[in-house]
Short mmCIF file of C-alpha atoms in Angstrom, two decimals:
data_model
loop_
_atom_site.label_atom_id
_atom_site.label_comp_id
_atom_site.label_asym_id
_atom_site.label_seq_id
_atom_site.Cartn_x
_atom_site.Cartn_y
_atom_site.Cartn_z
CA UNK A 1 0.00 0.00 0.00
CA UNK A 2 1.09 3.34 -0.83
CA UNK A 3 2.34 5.48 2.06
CA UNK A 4 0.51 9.03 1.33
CA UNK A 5 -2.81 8.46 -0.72
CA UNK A 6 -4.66 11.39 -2.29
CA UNK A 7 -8.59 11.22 -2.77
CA UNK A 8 -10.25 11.36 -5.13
CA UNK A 9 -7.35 11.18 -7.94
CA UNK A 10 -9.64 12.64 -10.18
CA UNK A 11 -12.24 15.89 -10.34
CA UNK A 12 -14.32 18.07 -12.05
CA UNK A 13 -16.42 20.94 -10.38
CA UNK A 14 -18.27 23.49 -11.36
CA UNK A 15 -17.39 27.41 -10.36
CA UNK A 16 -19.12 28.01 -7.21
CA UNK A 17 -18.68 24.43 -5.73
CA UNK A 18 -17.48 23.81 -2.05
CA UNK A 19 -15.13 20.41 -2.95
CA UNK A 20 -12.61 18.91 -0.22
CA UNK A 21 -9.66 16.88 -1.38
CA UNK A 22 -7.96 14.32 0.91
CA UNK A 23 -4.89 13.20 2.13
CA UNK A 24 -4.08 10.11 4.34
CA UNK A 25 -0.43 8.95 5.33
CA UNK A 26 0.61 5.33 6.82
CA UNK A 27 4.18 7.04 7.14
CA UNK A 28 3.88 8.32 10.75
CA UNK A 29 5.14 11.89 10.24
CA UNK A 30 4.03 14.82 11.99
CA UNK A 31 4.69 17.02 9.06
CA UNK A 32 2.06 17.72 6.87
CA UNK A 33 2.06 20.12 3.06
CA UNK A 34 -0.50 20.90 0.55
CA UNK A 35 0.87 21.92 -2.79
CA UNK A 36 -0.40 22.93 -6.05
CA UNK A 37 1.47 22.44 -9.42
CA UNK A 38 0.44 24.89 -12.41
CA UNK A 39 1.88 24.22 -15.83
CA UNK A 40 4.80 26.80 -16.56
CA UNK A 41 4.70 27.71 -12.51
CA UNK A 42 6.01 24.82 -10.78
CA UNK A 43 4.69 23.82 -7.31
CA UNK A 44 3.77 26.30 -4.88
CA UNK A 45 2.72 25.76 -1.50
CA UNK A 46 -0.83 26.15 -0.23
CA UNK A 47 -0.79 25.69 3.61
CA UNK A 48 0.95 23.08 5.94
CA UNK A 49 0.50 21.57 9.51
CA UNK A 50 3.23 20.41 12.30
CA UNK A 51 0.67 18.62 14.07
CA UNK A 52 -3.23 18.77 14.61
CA UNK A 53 -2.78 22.26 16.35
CA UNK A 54 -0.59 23.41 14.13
CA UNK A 55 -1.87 24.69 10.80
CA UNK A 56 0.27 27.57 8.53
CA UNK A 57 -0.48 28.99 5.45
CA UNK A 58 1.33 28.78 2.65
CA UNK A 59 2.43 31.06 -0.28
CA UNK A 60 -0.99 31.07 -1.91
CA UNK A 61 -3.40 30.47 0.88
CA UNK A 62 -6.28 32.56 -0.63
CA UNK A 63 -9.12 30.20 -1.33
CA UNK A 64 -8.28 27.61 0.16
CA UNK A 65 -8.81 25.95 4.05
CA UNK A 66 -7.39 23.05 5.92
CA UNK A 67 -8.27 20.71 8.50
CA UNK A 68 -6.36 18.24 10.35
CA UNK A 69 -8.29 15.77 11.66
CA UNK A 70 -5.79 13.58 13.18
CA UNK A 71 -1.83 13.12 12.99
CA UNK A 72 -2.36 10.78 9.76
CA UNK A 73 -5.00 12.80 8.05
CA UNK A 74 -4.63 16.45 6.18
CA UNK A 75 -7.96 18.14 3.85
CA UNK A 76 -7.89 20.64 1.69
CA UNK A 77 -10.82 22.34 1.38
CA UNK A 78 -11.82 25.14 -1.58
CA UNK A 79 -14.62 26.99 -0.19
CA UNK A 80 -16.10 28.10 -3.21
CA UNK A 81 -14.51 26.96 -6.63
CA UNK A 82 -13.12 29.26 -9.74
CA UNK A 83 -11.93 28.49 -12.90
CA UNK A 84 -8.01 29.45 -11.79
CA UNK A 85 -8.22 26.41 -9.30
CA UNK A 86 -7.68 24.15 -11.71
CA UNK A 87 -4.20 22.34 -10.83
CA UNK A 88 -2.79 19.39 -9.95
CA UNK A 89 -2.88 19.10 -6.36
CA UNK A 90 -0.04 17.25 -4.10
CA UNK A 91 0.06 16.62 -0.48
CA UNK A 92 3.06 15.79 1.21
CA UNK A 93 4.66 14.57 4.47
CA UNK A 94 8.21 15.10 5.99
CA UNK A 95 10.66 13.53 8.78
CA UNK A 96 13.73 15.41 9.49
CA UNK A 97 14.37 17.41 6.40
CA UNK A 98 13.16 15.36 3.60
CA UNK A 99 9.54 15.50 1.93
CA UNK A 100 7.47 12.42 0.55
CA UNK A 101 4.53 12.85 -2.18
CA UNK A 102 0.94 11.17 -2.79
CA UNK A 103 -0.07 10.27 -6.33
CA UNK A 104 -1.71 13.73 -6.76
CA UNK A 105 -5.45 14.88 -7.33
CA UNK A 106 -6.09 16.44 -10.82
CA UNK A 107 -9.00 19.03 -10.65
CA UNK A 108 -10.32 20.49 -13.23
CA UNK A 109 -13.37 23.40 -12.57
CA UNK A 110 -15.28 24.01 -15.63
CA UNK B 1 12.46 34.17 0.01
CA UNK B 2 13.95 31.42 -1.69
CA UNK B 3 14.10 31.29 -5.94
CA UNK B 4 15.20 28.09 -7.77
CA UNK B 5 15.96 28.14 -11.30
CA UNK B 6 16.49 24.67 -13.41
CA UNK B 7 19.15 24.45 -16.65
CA UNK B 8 18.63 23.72 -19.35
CA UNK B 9 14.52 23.49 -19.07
CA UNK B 10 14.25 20.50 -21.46
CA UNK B 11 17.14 17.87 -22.62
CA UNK B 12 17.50 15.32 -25.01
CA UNK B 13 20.13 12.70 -25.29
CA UNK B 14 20.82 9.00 -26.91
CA UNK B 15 20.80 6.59 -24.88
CA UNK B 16 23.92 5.37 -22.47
CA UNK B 17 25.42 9.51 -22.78
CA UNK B 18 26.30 10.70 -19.07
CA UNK B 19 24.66 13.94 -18.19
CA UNK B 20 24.04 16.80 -15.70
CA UNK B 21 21.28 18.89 -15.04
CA UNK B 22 21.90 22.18 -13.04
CA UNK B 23 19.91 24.05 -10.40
CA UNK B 24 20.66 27.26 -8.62
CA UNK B 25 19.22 28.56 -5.78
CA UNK B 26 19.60 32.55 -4.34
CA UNK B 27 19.50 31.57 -0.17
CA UNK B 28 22.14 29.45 0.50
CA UNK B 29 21.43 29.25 4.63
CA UNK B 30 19.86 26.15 3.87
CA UNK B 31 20.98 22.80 5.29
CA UNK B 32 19.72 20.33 2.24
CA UNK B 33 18.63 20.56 -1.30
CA UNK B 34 16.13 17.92 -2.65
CA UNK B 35 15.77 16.20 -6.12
CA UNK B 36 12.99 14.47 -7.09
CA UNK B 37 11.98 12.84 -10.51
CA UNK B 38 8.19 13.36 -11.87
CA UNK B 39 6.45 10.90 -14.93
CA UNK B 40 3.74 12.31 -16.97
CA UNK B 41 0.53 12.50 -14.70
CA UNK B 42 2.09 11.12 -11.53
CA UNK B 43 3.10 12.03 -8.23
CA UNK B 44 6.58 13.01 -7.34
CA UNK B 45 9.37 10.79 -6.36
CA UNK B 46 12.23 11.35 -4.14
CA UNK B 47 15.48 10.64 -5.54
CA UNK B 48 18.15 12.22 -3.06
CA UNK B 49 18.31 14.51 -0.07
CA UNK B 50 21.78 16.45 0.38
CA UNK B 51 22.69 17.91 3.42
CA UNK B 52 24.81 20.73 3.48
CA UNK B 53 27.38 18.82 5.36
CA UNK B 54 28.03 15.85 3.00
CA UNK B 55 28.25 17.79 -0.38
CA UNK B 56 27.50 14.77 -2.42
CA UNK B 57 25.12 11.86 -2.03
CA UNK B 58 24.75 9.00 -4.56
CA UNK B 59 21.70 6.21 -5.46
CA UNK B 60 22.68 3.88 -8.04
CA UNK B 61 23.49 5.83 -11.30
CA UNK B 62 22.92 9.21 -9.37
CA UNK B 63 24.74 11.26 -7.89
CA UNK B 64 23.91 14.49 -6.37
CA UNK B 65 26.02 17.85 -5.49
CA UNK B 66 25.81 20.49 -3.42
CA UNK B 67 27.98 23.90 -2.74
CA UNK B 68 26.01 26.21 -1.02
CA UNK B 69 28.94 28.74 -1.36
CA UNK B 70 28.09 29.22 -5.24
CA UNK B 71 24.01 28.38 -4.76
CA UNK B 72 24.19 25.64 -6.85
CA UNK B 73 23.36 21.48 -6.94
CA UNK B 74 23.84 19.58 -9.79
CA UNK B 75 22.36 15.95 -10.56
CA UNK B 76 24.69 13.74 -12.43
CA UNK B 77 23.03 10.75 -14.48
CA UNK B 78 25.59 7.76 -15.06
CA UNK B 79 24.63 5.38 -18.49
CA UNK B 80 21.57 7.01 -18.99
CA UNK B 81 18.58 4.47 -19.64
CA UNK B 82 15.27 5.43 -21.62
CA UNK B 83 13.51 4.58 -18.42
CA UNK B 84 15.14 7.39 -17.42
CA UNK B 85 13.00 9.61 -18.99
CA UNK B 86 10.96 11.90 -16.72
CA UNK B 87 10.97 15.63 -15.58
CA UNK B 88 13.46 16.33 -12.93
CA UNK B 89 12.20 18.44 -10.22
CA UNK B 90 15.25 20.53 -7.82
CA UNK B 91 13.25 21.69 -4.51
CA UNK B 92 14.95 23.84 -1.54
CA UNK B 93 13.61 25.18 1.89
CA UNK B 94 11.89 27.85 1.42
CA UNK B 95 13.38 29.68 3.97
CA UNK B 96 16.69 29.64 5.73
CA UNK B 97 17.12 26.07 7.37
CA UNK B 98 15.59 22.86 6.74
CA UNK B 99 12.32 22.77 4.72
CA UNK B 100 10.21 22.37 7.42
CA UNK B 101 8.27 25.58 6.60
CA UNK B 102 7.96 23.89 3.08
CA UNK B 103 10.35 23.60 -0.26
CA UNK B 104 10.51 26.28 -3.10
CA UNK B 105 10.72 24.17 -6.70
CA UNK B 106 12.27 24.83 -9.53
CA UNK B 107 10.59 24.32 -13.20
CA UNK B 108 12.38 20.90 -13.60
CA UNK B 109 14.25 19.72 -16.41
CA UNK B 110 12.28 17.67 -19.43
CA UNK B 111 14.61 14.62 -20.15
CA UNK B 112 14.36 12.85 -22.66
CA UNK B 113 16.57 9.60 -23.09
CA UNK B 114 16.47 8.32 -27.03
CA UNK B 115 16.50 4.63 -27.75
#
C-alpha cells in the first residue's frame, strides 16, 4: 500500500462548488504540506501543519482551508470553486528534512 | 524568500550519454537541497536529499552535489537508460534552514533519453 494516498485522484467541479480533497499517510510523520502544481509555474505551497494544532499557510493560501483531523489525516478544502483552481494538487509529508509525495489529485473546474 | 531556477529546461540525449542537469538557488542558509523525478501525470518521487554537510550523495546511477557557497546542486546521471525519462524536479527550503516551513521548486528539467 502506498504510504501518502490522495482522494479522489480525479475531479471536475463546477465554479461556485465547495469540494474537499484528501490526504491520508501510513508514514507516521508529523509534518504535513499541501501543494499545487500549475503548468509553466512549478509547485507552490498552499498551507501546511506540524501537528493537529498546528496549521500555517502557505504562499498562496487565498481560497483555500485546511483541516487536520488527526496526525495521519490532512484536507484541503476550496470553499467556493473558480476556474483558476484548476491544478494538480499534491500533499506531502516530511521527517527530518526530507519531503514524501501522494499520487496527486487532478481538478479540473469548468 | 527562496528562488530556484532549473538548466537547461528540457534535454535530449541517446541513450547510455552521461549527463548533468543544473539548479541554482539565491539563499544558501539552507541545510539540504532535494531532487525528485516526476512521470507524466504522476506524483513526485524522491530521488536524493543532500545535506549541506556531505556535499555529495549518490543512489545507483545518481549522484547528487551540493555547494552552497556558489548556490548551486547539480544531478549527475551515469549510463543514462530510456527509463530514465521523466521531468526532474530541484526543490529547496523555502526559507533559511531545513524545509520544514515547506520547499521552493524549480521548473524541472524535461529529459528525454532516445532509444
Amino acid at each position: 500500500d502506498a504510504d501518502v494516498t490522495q482522494t479522489p485522484r480525479n475531479r471536475i467541479t463546477k465554479t461556485g462548488k465547495r469540494i474537499m480533497l484528501e490526504c491520508s499517510q501510513t508514514k507516521g510523520h508529523d509534518r504535513m504540506y499541501w501543494y499545487r502544481q500549475d503548468p509553466g509555474l512549478g509547485l507552490r505551497l498552499i498551507y501546511y501543519s506540524f501537528d493537529v494544532k498546528d496549521i500555517n499557510k502557505g504562499e498562496i493560501s487565498d481560497g483555500y482551508s485546511v483541516s487536520r483531523q488527526a496526525q495521519a489525516k490532512f484536507s484541503l478544502s476550496l470553499e467556493s470553486a473558480i476556474p483558476n483552481q484548476t491544478a494538480l494538487y499534491f500533499c506531502a509529508t516530511s521527517i527530518g528534512n526530507e519531503q514524501f509525495f501522494g499520487p496527486g489529485t487532478r481538478l479540473t473546474v469548468l | 524568500k527562496q528562488e530556484v531556477t532549473q538548466i537547461p529546461a528540457a534535454l535530449s540525449v541517446p541513450e547510455g550519454e552521461n549527463l548533468v542537469l543544473n539548479c541554482s538557488f539565491t539563499d544558501s542558509a539552507i541545510y539540504n537541497l532535494q531532487w525528485f523525478r516526476q512521470d507524466p501525470g504522476k506524483g513526485l518521487t524522491s530521488l536524493l536529499l543532500i545535506q549541506s554537510s556531505q556535499r555529495e550523495q549518490t543512489s545507483g546511477r545518481l549522484n547528487a552535489s551540493l555547494d552552497k557557497s556558489s548556490g548551486r546542486s547539480t544531478l549527475y546521471i551515469a549510463a543514462s537508460q530510456p527509463g530514465d525519462s521523466a521531468t526532474y524536479l530541484c526543490a529547496a527550503p523555502m526559507y533559511s534552514g531545513g524545509g520544514a516551513d515547506g520547499l521552493t521548486f524549480g521548473k524541472g528539467t524535461h529529459l528525454i533519453i532516445q532509444p
